[in-house]
XYZ file of C-alpha atoms in Angstrom:
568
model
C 83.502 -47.279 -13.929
C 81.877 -46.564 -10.645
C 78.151 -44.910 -10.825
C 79.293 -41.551 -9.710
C 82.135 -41.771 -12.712
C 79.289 -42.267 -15.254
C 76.722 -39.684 -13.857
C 79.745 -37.546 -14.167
C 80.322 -38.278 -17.863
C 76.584 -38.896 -19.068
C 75.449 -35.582 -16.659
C 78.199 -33.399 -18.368
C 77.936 -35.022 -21.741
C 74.217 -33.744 -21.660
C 74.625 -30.492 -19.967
C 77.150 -29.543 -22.875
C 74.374 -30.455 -25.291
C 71.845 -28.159 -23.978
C 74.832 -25.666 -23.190
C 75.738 -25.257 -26.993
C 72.183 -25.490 -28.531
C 71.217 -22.664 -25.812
C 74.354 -20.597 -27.894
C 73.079 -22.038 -31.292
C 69.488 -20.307 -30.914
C 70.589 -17.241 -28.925
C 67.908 -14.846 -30.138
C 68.383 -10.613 -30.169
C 64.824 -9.880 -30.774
C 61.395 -9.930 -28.316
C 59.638 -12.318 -30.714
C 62.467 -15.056 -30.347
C 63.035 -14.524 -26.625
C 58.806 -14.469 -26.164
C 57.349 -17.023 -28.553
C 60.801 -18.232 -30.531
C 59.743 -16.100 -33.492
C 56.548 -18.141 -33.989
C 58.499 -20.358 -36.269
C 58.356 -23.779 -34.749
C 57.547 -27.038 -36.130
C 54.465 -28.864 -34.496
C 56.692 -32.150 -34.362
C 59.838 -29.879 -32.436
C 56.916 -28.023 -30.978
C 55.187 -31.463 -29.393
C 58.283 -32.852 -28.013
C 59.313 -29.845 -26.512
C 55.904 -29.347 -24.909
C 56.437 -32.838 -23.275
C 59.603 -32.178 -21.888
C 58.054 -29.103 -20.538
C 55.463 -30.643 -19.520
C 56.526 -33.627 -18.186
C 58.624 -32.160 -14.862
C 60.295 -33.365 -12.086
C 57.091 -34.049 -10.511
C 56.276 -36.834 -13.511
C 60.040 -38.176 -14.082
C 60.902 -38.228 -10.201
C 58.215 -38.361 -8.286
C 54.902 -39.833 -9.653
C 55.732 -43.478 -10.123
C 57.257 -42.751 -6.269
C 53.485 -41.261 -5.404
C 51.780 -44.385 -7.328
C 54.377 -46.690 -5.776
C 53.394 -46.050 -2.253
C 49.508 -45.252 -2.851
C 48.454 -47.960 -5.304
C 45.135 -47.715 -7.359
C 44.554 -44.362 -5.604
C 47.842 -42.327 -7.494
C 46.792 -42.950 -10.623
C 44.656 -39.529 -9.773
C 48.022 -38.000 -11.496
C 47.877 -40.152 -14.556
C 44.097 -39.330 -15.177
C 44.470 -35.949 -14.171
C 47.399 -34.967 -16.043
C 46.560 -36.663 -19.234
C 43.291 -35.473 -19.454
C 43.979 -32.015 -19.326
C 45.552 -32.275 -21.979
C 42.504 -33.299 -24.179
C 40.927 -30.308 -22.647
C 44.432 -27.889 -23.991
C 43.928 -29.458 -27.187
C 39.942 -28.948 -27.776
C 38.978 -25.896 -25.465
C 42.165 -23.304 -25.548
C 45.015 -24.015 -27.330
C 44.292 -23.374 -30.946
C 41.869 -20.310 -29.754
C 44.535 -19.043 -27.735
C 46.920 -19.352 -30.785
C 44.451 -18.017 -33.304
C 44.190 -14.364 -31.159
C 48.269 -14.557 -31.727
C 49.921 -12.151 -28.613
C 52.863 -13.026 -26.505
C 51.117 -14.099 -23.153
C 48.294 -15.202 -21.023
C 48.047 -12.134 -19.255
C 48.005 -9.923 -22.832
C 45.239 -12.253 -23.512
C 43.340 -11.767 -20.286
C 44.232 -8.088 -20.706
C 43.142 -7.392 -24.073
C 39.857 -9.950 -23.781
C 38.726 -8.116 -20.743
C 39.613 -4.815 -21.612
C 41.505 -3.748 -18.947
C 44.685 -3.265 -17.435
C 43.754 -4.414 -14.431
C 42.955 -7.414 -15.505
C 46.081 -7.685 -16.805
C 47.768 -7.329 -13.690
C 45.766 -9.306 -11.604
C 46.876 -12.150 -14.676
C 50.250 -11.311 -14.085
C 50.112 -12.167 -10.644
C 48.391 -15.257 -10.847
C 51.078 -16.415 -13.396
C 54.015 -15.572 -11.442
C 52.580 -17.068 -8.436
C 51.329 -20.408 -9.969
C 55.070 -20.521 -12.220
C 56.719 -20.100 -8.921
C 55.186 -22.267 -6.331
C 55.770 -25.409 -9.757
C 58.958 -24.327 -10.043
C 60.219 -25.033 -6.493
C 59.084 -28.446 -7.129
C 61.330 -28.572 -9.986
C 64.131 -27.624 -7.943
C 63.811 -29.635 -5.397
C 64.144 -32.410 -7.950
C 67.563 -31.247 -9.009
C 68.708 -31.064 -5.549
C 67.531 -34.981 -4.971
C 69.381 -35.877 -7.994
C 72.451 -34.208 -7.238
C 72.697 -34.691 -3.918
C 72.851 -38.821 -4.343
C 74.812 -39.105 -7.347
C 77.354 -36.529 -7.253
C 77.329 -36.651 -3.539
C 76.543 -33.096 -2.628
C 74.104 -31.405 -0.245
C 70.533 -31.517 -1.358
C 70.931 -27.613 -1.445
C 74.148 -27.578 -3.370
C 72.946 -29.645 -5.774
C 70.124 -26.921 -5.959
C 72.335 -24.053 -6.690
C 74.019 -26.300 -9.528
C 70.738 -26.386 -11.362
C 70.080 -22.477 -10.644
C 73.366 -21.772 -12.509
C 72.321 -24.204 -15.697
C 68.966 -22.843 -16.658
C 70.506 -19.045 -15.492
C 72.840 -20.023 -18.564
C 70.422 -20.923 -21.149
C 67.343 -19.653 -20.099
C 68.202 -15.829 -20.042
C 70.571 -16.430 -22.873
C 68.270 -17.952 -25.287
C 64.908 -16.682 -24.055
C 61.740 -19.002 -25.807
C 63.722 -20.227 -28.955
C 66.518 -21.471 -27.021
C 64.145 -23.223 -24.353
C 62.399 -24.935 -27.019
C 64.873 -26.330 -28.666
C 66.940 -27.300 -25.563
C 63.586 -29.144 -24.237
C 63.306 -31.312 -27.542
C 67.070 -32.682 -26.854
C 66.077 -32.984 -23.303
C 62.829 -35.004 -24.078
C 65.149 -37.107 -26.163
C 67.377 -37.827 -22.972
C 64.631 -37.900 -20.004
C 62.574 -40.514 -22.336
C 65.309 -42.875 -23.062
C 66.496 -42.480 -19.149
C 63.073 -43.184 -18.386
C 62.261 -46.682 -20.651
C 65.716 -47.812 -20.740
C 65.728 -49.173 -16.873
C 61.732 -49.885 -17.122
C 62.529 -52.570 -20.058
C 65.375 -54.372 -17.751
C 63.771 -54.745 -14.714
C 60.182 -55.618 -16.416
C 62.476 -58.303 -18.463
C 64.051 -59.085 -14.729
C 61.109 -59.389 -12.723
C 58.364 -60.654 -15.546
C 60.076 -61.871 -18.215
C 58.317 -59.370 -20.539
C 60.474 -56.435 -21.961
C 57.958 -54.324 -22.586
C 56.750 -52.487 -18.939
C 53.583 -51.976 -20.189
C 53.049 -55.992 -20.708
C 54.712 -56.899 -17.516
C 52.509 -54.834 -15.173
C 50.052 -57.267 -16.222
C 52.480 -60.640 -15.832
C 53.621 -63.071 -13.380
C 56.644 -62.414 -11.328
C 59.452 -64.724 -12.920
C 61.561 -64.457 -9.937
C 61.179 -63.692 -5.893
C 59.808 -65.171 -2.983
C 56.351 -64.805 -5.000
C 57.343 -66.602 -8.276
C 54.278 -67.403 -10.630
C 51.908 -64.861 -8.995
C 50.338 -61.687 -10.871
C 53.101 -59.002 -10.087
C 49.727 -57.267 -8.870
C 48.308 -60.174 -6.969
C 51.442 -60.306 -4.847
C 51.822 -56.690 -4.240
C 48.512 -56.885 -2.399
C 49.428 -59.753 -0.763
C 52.857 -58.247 0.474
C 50.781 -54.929 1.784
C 48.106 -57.444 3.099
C 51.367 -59.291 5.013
C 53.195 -55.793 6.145
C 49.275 -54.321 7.434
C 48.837 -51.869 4.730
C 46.027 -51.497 3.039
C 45.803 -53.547 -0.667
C 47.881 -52.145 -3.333
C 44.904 -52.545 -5.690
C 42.720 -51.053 -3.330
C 40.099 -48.228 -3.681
C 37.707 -46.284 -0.933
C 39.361 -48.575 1.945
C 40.694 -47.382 5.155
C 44.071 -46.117 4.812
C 43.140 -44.468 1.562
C 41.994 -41.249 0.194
C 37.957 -40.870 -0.527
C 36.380 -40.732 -3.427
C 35.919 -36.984 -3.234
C 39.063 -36.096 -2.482
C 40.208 -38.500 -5.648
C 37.685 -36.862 -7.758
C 38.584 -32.872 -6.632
C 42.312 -33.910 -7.277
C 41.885 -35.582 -10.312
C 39.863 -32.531 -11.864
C 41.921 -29.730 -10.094
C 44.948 -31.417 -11.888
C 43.506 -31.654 -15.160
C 41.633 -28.063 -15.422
C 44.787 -26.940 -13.885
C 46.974 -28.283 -16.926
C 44.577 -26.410 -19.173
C 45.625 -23.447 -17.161
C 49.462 -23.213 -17.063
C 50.183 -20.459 -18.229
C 54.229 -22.491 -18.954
C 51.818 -24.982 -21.000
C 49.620 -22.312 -23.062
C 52.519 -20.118 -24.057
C 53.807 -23.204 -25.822
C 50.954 -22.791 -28.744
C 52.102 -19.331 -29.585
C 55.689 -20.447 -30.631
C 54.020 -22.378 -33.633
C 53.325 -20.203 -37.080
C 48.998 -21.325 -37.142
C 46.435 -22.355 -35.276
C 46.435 -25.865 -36.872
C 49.821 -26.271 -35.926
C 48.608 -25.808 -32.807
C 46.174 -28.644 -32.570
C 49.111 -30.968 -34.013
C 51.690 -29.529 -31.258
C 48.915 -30.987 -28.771
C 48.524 -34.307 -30.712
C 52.238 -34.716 -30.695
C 52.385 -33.872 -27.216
C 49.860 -35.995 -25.885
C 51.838 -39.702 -27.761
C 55.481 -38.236 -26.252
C 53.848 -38.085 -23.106
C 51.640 -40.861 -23.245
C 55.019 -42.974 -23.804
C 56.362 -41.847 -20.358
C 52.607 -41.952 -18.549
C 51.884 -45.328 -20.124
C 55.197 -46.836 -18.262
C 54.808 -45.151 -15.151
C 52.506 -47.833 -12.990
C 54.749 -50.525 -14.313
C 57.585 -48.667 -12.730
C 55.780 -47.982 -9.476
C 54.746 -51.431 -9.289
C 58.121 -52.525 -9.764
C 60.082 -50.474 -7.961
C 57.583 -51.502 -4.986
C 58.177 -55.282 -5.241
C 62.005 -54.793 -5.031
C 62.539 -52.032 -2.295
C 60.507 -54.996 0.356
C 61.585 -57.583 -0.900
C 65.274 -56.234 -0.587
C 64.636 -54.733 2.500
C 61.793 -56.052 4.892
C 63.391 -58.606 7.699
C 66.738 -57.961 6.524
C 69.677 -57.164 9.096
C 71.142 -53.576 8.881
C 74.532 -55.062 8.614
C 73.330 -56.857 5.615
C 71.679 -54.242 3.937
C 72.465 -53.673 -0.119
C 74.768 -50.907 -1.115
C 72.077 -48.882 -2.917
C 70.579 -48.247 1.014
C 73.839 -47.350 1.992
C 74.290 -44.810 -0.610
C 70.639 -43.425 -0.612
C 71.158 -43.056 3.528
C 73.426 -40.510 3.198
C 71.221 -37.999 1.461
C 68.570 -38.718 4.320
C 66.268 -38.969 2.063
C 65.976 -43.013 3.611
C 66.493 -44.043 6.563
C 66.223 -47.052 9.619
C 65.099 -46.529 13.317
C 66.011 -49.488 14.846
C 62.983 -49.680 17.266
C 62.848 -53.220 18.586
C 66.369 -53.355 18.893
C 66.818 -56.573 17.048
C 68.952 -54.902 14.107
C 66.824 -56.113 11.347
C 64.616 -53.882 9.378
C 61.079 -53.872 9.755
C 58.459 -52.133 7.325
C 54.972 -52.147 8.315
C 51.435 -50.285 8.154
C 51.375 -49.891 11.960
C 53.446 -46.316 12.375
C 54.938 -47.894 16.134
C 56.123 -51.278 14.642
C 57.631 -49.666 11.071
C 61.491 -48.841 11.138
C 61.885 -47.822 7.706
C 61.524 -44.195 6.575
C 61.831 -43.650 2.830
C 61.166 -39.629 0.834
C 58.946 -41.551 -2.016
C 60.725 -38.674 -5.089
C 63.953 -41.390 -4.694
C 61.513 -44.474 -5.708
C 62.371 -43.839 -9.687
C 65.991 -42.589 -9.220
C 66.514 -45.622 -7.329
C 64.772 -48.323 -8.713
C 67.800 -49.195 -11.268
C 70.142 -49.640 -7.944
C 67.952 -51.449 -6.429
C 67.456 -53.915 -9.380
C 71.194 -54.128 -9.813
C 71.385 -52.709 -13.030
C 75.122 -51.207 -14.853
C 76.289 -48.667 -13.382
C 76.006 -46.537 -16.556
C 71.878 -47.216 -16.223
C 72.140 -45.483 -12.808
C 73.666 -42.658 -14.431
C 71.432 -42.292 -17.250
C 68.079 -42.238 -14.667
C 70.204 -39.339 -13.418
C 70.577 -37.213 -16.727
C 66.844 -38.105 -17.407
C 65.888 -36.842 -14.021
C 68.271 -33.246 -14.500
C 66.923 -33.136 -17.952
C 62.917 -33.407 -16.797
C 63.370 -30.903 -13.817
C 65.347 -28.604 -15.577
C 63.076 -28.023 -19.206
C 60.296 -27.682 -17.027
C 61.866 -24.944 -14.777
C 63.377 -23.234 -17.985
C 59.758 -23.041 -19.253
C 58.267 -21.660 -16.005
C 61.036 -18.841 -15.354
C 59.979 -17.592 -19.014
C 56.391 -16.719 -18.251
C 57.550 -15.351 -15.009
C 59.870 -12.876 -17.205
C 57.387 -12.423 -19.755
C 54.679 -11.737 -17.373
C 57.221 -8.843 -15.286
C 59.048 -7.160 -18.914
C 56.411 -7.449 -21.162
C 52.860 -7.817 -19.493
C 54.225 -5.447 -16.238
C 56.361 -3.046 -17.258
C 56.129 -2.672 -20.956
C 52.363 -2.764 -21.332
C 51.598 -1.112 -17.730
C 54.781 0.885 -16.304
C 56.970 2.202 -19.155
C 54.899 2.105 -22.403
C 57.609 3.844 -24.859
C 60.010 1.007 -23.430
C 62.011 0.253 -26.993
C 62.483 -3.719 -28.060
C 66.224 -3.540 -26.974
C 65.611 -2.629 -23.279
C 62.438 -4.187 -23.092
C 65.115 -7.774 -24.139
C 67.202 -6.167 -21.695
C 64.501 -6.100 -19.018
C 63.230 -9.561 -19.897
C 66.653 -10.979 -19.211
C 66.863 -9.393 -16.299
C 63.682 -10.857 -14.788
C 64.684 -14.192 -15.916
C 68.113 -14.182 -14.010
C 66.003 -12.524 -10.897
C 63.497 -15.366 -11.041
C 66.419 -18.083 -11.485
C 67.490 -17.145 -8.084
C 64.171 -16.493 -6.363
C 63.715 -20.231 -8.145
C 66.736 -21.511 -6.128
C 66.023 -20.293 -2.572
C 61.921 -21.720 -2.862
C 63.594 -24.591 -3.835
C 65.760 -25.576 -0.853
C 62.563 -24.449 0.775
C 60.150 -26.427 -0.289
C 56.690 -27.404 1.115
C 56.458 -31.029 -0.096
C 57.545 -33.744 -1.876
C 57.634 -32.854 -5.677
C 54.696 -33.516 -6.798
C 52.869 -32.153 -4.174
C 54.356 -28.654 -4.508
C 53.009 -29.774 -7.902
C 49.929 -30.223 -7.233
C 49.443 -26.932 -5.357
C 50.576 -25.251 -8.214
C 47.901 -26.720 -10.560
C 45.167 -26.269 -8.064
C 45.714 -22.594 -8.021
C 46.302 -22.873 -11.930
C 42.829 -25.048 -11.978
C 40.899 -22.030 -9.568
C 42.755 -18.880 -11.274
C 43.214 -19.380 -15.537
C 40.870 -22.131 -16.648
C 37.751 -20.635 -15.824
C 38.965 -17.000 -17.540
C 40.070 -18.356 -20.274
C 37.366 -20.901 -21.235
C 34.418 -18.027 -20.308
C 36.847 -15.399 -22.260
C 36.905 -17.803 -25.596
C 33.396 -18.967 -25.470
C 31.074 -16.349 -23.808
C 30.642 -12.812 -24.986
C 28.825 -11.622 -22.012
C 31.895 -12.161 -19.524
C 33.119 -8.695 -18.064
C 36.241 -7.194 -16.712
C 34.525 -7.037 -13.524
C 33.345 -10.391 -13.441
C 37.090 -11.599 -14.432
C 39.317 -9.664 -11.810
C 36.474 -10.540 -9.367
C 36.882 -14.600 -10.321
C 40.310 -14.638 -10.458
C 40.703 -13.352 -6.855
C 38.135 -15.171 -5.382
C 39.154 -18.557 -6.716
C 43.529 -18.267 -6.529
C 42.686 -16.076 -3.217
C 40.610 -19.005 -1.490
C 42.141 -21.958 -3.196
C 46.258 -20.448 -1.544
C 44.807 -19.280 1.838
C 43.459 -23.315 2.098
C 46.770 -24.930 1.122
C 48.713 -21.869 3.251
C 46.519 -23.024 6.446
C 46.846 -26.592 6.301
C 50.322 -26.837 5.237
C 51.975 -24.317 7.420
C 49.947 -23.432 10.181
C 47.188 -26.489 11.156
C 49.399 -29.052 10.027
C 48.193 -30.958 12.698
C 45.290 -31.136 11.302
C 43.281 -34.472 9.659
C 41.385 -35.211 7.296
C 38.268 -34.673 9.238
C 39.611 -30.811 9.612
C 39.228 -30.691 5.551
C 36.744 -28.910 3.822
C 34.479 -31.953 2.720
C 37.416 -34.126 3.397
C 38.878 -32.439 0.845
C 43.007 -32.274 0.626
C 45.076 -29.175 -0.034
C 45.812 -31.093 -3.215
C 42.779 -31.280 -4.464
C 40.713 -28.085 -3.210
C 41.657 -25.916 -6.723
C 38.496 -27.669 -8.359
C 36.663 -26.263 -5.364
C 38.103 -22.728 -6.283
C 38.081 -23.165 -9.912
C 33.631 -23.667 -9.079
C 34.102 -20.327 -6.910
C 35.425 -18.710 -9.872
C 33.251 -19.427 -12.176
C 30.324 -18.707 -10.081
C 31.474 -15.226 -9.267
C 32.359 -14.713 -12.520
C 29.254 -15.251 -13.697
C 27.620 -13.447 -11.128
C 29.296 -10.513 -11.567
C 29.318 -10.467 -15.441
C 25.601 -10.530 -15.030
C 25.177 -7.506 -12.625
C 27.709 -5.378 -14.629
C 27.531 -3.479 -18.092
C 27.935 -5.867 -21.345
C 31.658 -5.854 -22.918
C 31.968 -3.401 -25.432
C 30.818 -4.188 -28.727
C 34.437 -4.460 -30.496
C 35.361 -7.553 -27.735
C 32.191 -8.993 -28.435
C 32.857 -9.092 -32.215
C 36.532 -10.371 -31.127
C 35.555 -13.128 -29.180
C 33.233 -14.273 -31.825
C 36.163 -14.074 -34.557
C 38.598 -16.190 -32.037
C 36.192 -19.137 -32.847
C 35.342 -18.907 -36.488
C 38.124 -21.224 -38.814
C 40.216 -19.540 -41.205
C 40.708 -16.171 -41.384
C 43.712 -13.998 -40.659
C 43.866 -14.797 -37.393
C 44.421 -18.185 -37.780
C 47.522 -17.471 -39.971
C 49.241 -15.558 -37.073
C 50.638 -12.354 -36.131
């Protein structure tokens, strides 16, 4: 069977199994479509919070990020992972414990004030939005290589799935759809890592051979990382291994994008509505334990993979004649999303540092969905990457169009605009945002500004500079105001999108020495998530204590036990 025949069959094979357990869970009641009824297993609860959490942006395109930036794109690993210790100790049991629907209930009830509320609500939709056109995007790459379609096509194809089974079974249906999703995007992911780690190392296990020799290659018996800086030493890049050299980031960029990705996880609001489908606050902490080893088995394989996939796209391509060139370039050309500008006119293909001499033009989210073609694996290995890929974009969008209809039916219009709104139309009016936001999702998605995991990382900058600070102040000081929230909140998600607006769309001529502190769009959230607190602070201090009944609430969010912690 030809790979398009299997990405047919393993594609549809899947996409009937999250089809019929979308029908199985179909929910008629708020609590299902909001939190699945609070009834979820930590263990079902864990593995649907990786699939949730591990998107497009860490299936697709961070091994592609690592893969072309060496030491320096491990900022993703360290960022992503570690906000999850911060989930885990600072807000997820807390949040859990006070037992509502949403982040913006939370923020609204915590600061007393609707408006508060509402400024929450925007922040989520606007965060959940600019993540989830990264996680269309990644549908559109998959589709449009393996089932030979139009990037955009292959977009709309993905629109019409999670329309299906995200509006159908709101929270309970997501959930468990995500757990048989992790089960497919995890397999895609270490099935292909094993086989070309056995291929190019000898060692089946990736972890092991990102730390061998190369068994095969022009570079036989060297470190596989020893001869990747040697190859980028050859081609005039700078070392693979590198860190703080020309060529690279600096180390305050690194640092402001490794801490406005992990506050940032703390603060997606997709992420934190996770800990209020399970029935305690313990189960809680054990949903983030879980979480953390399903992810860690993905994160954990991900430089081996980069590495990998680096070694065999030069050494298959660089100084060999286009007429020569292996079927997988042939096939990935006619997405566009690689390509060869024949510069020198002698019809080989050159890669190099120097932007005049270097002929080869590759989009760095194909690096993962390639790497199997490029190693020469079955056919029906190439197909499975494919599933894995549809599976990881796809829980993660399902996840983010939910807090965009929770935050419009429940935290807009039933708690602000229509207060007597009954639990049937208020369903109603949830399922109506969802199928709204699934095609809002679509057309920012064959718009996108970036490669996946940049739009990504935008989204948990603004997460980082609008949430984290709110919620850790609202858990753990009583003296935080509603003044001093709405005013943080707008300062830091109000700075931290006019920066990324500016030098993505309008300077993007611009260099690094145009940055703020030579700090990247990426990475200025952690300068916005500082604004926020300040001002938060500030105000708080300049404005009238909370009244005495949030006072006594905040202080009952953190004792153990109680009723609280049993759930509402």
């Amino acid at each position: 069977m030809s790979i398009q025949a299997w990405t047919y069959a393993i594609v549809g094979a899947t996409f009937a199994l999250y089809i019929g357990v979308a029908i199985w869970s179909r929910v008629a009641s708020t609590s299902g479509f909001y939190v699945a009824g609070r009834g979820v297993p930590p263990l079902a609860n864990g593995m649907a919070t990786g699939a949730d959490w591990m998107s497009a942006a860490s299936f697709i395109s961070m091994a592609g990020l690592i893969s072309f930036m060496g030491y320096t794109g491990t900022i993703y690993l360290m960022g992503w992972t570690g906000g999850y210790v911060l989930l885990a100790l600072l807000l997820a049991p807390y949040l859990r414990k006070y037992g509502r629907y949403t982040v913006p209930e939370f923020v609204g009830d915590r600061y007393y004030s609707q408006t508060a509320r509402v400024v929450a609500v925007f922040c989520a939709i606007f965060v959940s939005f600019t993540y989830v056109a990264g996680q269309m995007r990644g549908v559109g790459v998959v589709f449009s290589r393996f089932l030979e379609v139009d990037v955009n096509v292959g977009v709309v194809i993905g629109v019409v799935i999670v329309f299906f089974y995200a509006v159908m079974g709101g929270m309970r249906g997501i959930t468990y759809t995500q757990v048989a999703q992790y089960c497919v995007l995890i397999v895609a992911y270490l099935v292909p890592a094993a086989a070309i780690s056995w291929k190019l190392t000898g060692h089946p296990i990736p972890q092991l051979g990102f730390g061998a020799e190369l068994a095969e290659g022009q570079r036989a018996g060297m470190a596989l990382l020893e001869a990747l800086d040697a190859i980028h030493r050859d081609l005039g890049l700078p070392e693979y291994t590198g860190a703080w050299v020309a060529g690279k980031k600096g180390m305050l960029d690194v640092l402001c994008i490794t801490m406005a990705l992990m506050v940032g996880t703390a603060g997606l609001p997709h992420v934190l509505i996770r800990f209020y489908t399970v029935p305690t606050a313990r189960a809680a902490r054990w949903s983030a334990m879980w979480a953390l080893v399903f992810i860690g088995l993905l994160y954990t394989t991900a430089p081996a993979v980069a590495a990998f996939a680096r070694v065999n796209m030069i050494q298959t391509l660089h100084e060999t004649p286009i007429e020569n060139a292996p079927e997988w370039f042939r096939n990935w050309e006619k997405t566009g999303l690689i390509g060869f500008d024949d510069k020198n006119g002698d019809g080989r293909i050159q890669y190099s540092g120097d932007a005049d001499v270097n002929e080869l033009r590759v989009d760095r989210d194909i690096m993962v969905l390639a790497n199997p073609e490029i190693a020469e694996l079955p056919a029906w290995v190439v197909a499975l990457v494919a599933a894995g890929g549809l599976a990881a974009a796809l829980s993660t969008a399902a996840g983010l169009l939910l807090v965009i209809s929770a935050s419009i039916s429940h935290d807009l219009l039933k708690s602000v605009v229509w207060r007597d709104m009954s639990e049937a139309d208020e369903l109603r009016m949830a399922r109506l945002a969802a199928a709204l936001a699934v095609v809002v999702a679509g057309i920012v998605g064959i718009y996108p500004p970036g490669f996946v995991a940049q739009v990504v990382a935008f989204a948990f900058g603004l997460a980082a500079a609008s949430f984290f600070p709110i919620l850790v102040l609202g858990i753990f000081s009583r003296r935080t105001t509603k003044e001093g929230a709405i005013a943080g909140m707008l300062t830091g998600i109000g700075f931290t999108a006019a920066y990324i607006v500016w030098f993505r769309f309008f300077a993007t001529d611009a260099g690094t020495d145009d940055w703020l502190f030579g700090i990247s769009p990426e990475g200025i959230g952690a300068v916005g998530m500082l604004l926020n607190f300040a001002v938060t602070l500030a105000v708080s201090h300049a404005t009238a204590p909370p009244p005495a009944h949030v006072q006594a609430m905040v202080d009952e969010i953190r004792l153990p036990g109680g009723h609280s912690d049993e759930g509402t």
